Coordinates of C-alpha atoms in Angstrom, one line a residue:
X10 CA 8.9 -14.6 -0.2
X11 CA 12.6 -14.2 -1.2
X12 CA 14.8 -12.0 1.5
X13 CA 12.9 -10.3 4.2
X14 CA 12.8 -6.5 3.9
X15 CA 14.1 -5.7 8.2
X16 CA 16.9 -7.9 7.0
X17 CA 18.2 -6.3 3.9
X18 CA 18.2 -2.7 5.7
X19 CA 19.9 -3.8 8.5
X20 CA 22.8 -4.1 6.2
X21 CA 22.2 0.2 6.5
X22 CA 21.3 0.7 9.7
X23 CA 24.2 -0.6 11.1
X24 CA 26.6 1.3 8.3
X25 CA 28.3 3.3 10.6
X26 CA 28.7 5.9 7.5
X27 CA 25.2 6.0 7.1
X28 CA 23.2 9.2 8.8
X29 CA 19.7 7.5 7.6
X30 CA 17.2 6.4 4.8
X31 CA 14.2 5.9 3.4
X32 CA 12.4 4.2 1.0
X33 CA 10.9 7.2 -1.9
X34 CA 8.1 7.0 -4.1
X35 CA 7.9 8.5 -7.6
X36 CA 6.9 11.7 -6.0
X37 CA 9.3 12.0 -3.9
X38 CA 7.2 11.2 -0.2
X39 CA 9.5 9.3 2.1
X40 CA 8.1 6.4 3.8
X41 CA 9.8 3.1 5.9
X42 CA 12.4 5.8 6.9
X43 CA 15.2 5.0 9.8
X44 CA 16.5 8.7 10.9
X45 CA 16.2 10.2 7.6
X46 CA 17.6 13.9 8.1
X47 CA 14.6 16.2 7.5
X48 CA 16.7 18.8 5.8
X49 CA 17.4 16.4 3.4
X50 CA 13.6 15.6 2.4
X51 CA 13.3 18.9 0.2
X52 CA 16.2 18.0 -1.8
X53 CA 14.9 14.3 -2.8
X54 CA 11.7 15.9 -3.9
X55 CA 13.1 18.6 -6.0
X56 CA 15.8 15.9 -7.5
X57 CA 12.3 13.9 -8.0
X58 CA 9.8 16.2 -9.7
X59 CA 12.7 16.5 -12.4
X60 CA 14.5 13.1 -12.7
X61 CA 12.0 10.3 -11.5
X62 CA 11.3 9.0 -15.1
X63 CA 14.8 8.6 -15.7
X64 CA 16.7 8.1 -12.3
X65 CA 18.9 4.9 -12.2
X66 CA 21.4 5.5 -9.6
X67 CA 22.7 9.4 -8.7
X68 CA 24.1 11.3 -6.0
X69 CA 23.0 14.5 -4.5
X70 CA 24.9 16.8 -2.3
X71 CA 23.2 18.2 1.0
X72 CA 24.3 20.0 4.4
X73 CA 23.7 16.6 6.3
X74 CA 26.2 14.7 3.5
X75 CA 25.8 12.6 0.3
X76 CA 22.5 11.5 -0.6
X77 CA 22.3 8.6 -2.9
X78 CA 19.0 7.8 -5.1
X79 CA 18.8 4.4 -6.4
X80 CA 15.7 2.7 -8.4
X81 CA 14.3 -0.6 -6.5
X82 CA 11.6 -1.1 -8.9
X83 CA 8.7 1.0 -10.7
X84 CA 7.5 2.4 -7.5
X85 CA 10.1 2.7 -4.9
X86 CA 13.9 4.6 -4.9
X87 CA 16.2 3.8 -2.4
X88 CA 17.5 6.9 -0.7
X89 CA 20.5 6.9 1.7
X90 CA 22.2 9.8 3.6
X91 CA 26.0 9.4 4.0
X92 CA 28.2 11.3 6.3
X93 CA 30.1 14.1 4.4
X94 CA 33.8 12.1 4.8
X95 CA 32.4 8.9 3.3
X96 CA 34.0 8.3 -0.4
X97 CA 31.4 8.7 -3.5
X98 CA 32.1 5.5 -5.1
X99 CA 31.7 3.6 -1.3
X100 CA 28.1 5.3 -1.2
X101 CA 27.3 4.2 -4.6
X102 CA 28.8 1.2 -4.1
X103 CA 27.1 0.4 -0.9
X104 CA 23.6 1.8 -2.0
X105 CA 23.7 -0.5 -4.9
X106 CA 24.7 -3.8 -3.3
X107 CA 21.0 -2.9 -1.5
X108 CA 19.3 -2.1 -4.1
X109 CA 20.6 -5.4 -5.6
X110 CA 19.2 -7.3 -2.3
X111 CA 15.7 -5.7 -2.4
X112 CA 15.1 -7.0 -5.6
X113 CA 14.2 -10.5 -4.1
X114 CA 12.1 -8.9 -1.0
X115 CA 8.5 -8.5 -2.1
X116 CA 8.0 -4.7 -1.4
X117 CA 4.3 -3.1 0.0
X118 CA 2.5 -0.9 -2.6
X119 CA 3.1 2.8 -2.1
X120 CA 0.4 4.8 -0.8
X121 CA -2.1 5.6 -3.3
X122 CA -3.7 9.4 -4.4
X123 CA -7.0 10.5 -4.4
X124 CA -8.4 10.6 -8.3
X125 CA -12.2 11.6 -8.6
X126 CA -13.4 9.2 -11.1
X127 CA -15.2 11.8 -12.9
X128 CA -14.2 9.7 -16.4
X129 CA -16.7 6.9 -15.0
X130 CA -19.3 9.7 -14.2
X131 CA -18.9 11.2 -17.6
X132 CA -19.4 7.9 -19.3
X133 CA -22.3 6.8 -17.2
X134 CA -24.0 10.4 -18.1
X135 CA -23.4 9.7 -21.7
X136 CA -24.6 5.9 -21.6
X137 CA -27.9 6.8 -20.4
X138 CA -28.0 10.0 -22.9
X139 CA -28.4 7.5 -25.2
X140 CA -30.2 5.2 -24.4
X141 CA -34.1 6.7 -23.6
X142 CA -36.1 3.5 -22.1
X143 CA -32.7 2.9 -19.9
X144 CA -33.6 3.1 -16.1
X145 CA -31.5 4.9 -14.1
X146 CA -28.6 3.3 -12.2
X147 CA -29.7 1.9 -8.8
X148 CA -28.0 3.9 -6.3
X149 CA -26.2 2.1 -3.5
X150 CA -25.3 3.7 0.1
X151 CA -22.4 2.4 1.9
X152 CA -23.6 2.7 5.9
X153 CA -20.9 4.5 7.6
X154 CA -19.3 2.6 10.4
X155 CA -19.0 3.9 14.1
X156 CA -15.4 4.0 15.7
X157 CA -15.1 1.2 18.3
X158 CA -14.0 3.1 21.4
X159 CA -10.3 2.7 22.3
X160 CA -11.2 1.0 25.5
X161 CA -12.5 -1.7 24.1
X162 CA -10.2 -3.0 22.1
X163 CA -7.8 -5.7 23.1
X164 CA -4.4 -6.2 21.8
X165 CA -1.0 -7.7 22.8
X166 CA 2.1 -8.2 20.7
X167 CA 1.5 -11.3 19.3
X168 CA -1.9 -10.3 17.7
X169 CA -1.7 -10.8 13.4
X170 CA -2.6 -7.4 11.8
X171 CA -4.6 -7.8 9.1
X172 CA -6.1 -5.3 6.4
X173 CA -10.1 -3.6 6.9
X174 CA -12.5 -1.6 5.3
X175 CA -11.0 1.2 5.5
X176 CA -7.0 -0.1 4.3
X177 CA -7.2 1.8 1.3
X178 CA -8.4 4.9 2.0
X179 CA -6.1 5.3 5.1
X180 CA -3.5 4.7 2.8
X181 CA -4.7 7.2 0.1
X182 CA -2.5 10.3 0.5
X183 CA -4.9 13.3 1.0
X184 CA -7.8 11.6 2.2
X185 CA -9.7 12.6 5.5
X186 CA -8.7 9.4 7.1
X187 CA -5.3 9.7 6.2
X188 CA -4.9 13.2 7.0
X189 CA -6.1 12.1 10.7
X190 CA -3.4 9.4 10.8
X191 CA -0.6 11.2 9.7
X192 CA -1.6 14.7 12.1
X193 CA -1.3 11.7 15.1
X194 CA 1.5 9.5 14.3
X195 CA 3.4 11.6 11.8
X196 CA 4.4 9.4 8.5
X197 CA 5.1 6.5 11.4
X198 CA 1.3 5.6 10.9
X199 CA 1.4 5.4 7.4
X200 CA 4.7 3.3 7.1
X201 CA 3.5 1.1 10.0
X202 CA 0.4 0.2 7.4
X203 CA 2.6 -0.4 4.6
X204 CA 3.9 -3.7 6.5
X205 CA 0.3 -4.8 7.3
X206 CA 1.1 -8.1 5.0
X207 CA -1.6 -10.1 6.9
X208 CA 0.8 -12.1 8.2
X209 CA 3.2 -10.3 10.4
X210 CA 2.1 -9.2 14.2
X211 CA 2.6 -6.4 15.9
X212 CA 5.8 -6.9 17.3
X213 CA 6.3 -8.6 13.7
X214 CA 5.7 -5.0 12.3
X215 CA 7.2 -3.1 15.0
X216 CA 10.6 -4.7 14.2
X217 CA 10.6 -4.4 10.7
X218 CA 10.8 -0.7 11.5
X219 CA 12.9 -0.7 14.1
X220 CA 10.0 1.1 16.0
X221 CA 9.1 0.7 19.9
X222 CA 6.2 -2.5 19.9
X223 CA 4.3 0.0 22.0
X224 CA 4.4 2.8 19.6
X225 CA 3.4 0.3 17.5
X226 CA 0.6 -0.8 19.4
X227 CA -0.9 2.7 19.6
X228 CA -1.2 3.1 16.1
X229 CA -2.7 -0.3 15.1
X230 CA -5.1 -0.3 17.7
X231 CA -6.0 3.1 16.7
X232 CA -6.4 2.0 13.1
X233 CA -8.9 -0.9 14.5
X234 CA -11.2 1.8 16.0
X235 CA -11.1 3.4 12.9
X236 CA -11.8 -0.2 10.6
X237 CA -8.6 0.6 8.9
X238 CA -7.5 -3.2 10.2
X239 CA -8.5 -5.9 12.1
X240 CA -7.0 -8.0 14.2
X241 CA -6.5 -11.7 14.7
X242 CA -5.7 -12.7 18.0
X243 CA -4.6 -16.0 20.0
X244 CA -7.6 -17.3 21.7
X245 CA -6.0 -18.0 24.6
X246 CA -3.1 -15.8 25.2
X247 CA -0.2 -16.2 27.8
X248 CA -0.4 -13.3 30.7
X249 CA 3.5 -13.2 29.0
X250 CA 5.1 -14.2 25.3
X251 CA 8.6 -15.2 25.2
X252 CA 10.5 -13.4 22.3
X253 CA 14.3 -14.2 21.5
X254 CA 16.3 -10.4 21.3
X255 CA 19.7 -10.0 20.8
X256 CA 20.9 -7.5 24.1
X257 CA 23.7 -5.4 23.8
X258 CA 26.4 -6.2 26.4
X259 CA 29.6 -4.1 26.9
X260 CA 32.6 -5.9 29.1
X261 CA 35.4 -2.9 28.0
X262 CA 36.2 -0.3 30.4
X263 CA 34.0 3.2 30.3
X264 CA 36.8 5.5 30.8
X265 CA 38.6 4.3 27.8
X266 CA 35.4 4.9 25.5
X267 CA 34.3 8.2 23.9
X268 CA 32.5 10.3 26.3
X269 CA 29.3 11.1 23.9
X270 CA 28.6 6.9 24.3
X271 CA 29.8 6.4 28.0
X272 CA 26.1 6.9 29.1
X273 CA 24.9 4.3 26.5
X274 CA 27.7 2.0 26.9
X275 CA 27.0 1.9 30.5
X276 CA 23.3 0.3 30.1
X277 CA 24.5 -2.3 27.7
X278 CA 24.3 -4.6 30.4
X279 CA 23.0 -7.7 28.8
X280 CA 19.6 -7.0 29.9
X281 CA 18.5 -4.2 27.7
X282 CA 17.9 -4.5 24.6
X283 CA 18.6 -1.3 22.3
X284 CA 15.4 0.0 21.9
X285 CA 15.4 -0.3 25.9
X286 CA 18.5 1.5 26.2
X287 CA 17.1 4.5 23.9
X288 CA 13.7 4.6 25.4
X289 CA 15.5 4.8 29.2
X290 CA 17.5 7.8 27.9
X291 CA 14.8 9.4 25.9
X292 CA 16.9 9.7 22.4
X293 CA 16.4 8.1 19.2
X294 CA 16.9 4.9 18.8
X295 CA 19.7 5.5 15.7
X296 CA 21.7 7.6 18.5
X297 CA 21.9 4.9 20.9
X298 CA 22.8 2.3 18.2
X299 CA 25.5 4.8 16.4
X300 CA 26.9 4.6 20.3
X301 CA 27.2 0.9 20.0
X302 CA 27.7 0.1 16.8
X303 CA 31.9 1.7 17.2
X304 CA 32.3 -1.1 19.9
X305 CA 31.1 -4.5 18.3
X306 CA 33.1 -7.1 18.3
X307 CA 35.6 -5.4 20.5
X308 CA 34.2 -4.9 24.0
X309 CA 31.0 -5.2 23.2
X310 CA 28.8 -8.2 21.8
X311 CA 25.6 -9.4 21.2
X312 CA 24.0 -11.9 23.4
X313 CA 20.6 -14.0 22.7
X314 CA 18.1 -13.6 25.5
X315 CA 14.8 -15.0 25.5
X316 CA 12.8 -11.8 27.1
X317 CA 9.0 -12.3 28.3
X318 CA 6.5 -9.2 27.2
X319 CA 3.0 -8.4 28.4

């Protein structure tokens, strides 16, 4: 399976001169994204409608800093935000030693379009044009499923998400289906699809986009009542799983930090892990870490702590 994809971006996500990124497809949609400026979005699309075909590895200027665009492979570009003070050739530097990793991690498909396959209607049209004595083409219906109601469904963390009926068109940008996912959970519910490999779980998933588990948890048991995915669950599950997290812990003096991380520092206590921390404070999750991150490995270090969940 070569590198695992949560591993390689992590070498970004704790770049302290990176303001966000997201993985791009030919078109220019963001998806897997980790506090990707929106003001930045417009520009990646423009500099894609016109240099997709040929892009390599470029730089684009913005308000929020430098974006740089980097080709991963035929369907994905690497784009990364840099803060305004951080050297061009670090960014393309840094981008590219990525790029360089993600070529061993076996990337999900992009999200597919909608194409009416009016070329197979025209050529069945003309097949039996020809043909007199032909009978025509049996005709099958696909029965439409019913939503399994929400309150019937049973999930926990350690459930394997796997792919359903309805994978592909949830993942087909512009379909009905898709249209409802994204209009609930934003271009979360689409990304949190693209890691359905059949073999993570849904804390499995929820890490790998350094999402809350029970953000998680509302989408993929949405997407079961919808036949999007199925589940495949422990038979008999613990009341709680043990998971090992690494907690922040901070043992340096708050008066002597900045005062825009004093009130994130102070809940790095060992107990909390970040997404705790952010969640208890109601920010994003990048703000609490870009609060951390300054301190590591001066007065504040990571701890392993075997945590149980529900």
């Amino acid at each position: 399976m070569g590198l695992a994809l949560e591993r390689v971006l992590t070498k970004l996500r704790y770049d302290e001169s990176v303001n966000g990124y997201a993985l791009i497809t030919n078109d220019g949609m963001p998806f897997l994204t980790f506090s990707l400026p929106d003001e930045t979005v417009p520009i990646i699309k423009g500099t894609m409608e016109i240099y997709s075909s040929s892009l390599k590895l470029m730089n684009v200027m913005s308000s929020e800093g430098t974006v740089i665009l980097a080709r991963v492979d035929v369907n994905w570009v690497l784009a990364v935000v840099f803060s305004p003070d951080s050297p061009l050739g670090l960014a393309l530097q840094r981008t590219q030693d990525v790029v360089t990793l993600l070529e061993g991690v076996d990337l999900p498909p992009p999200p597919s379009r909608i194409i009416p396959a009016m070329t197979e209607v025209a050529t069945a049209v003309q097949a039996s044009a020809s043909v007199v004595q032909e009978a025509l083409p049996e005709v099958v219906v696909v029965e439409e499923k019913e939503d399994i109601p929400l309150d019937e469904i049973s999930i926990s963390h350690g459930c394997v998400v796997l792919r359903g009926d309805l994978y592909q068109e949830a993942t087909s940008i512009d379909s009905e289906l898709n249209r409802l996912l994204v209009g609930g959970f934003s271009n979360m519910g689409v990304d949190v699809l693209l890691m359905v490999d059949e073999q993570r779980t849904v804390f499995g998933i929820a890490e790998s986009l350094a999402r809350r588990v029970e953000r998680v948890l509302e989408v993929v048991k949405w997407c079961t009542s919808r036949h999007v995915v199925t589940l495949e669950c422990p038979e008999v599950q613990e009341t709680s799983q043990k998971e090992v997290v690494e907690v922040p812990l901070f043992e340096g003096k708050l008066s002597k930090a900045k005062k825009q991380h004093r009130e994130v520092l102070a809940l790095c206590d060992g107990n909390r892990t970040i997404h705790d921390i952010a969640g208890e404070l109601d920010i994003p999750y990048f703000q609490a870490l870009q609060s951390i991150v300054p301190y590591r490995g001066k007065t504040v270090r990571f701890i392993r702590k075997i945590i149980e969940i529900n």
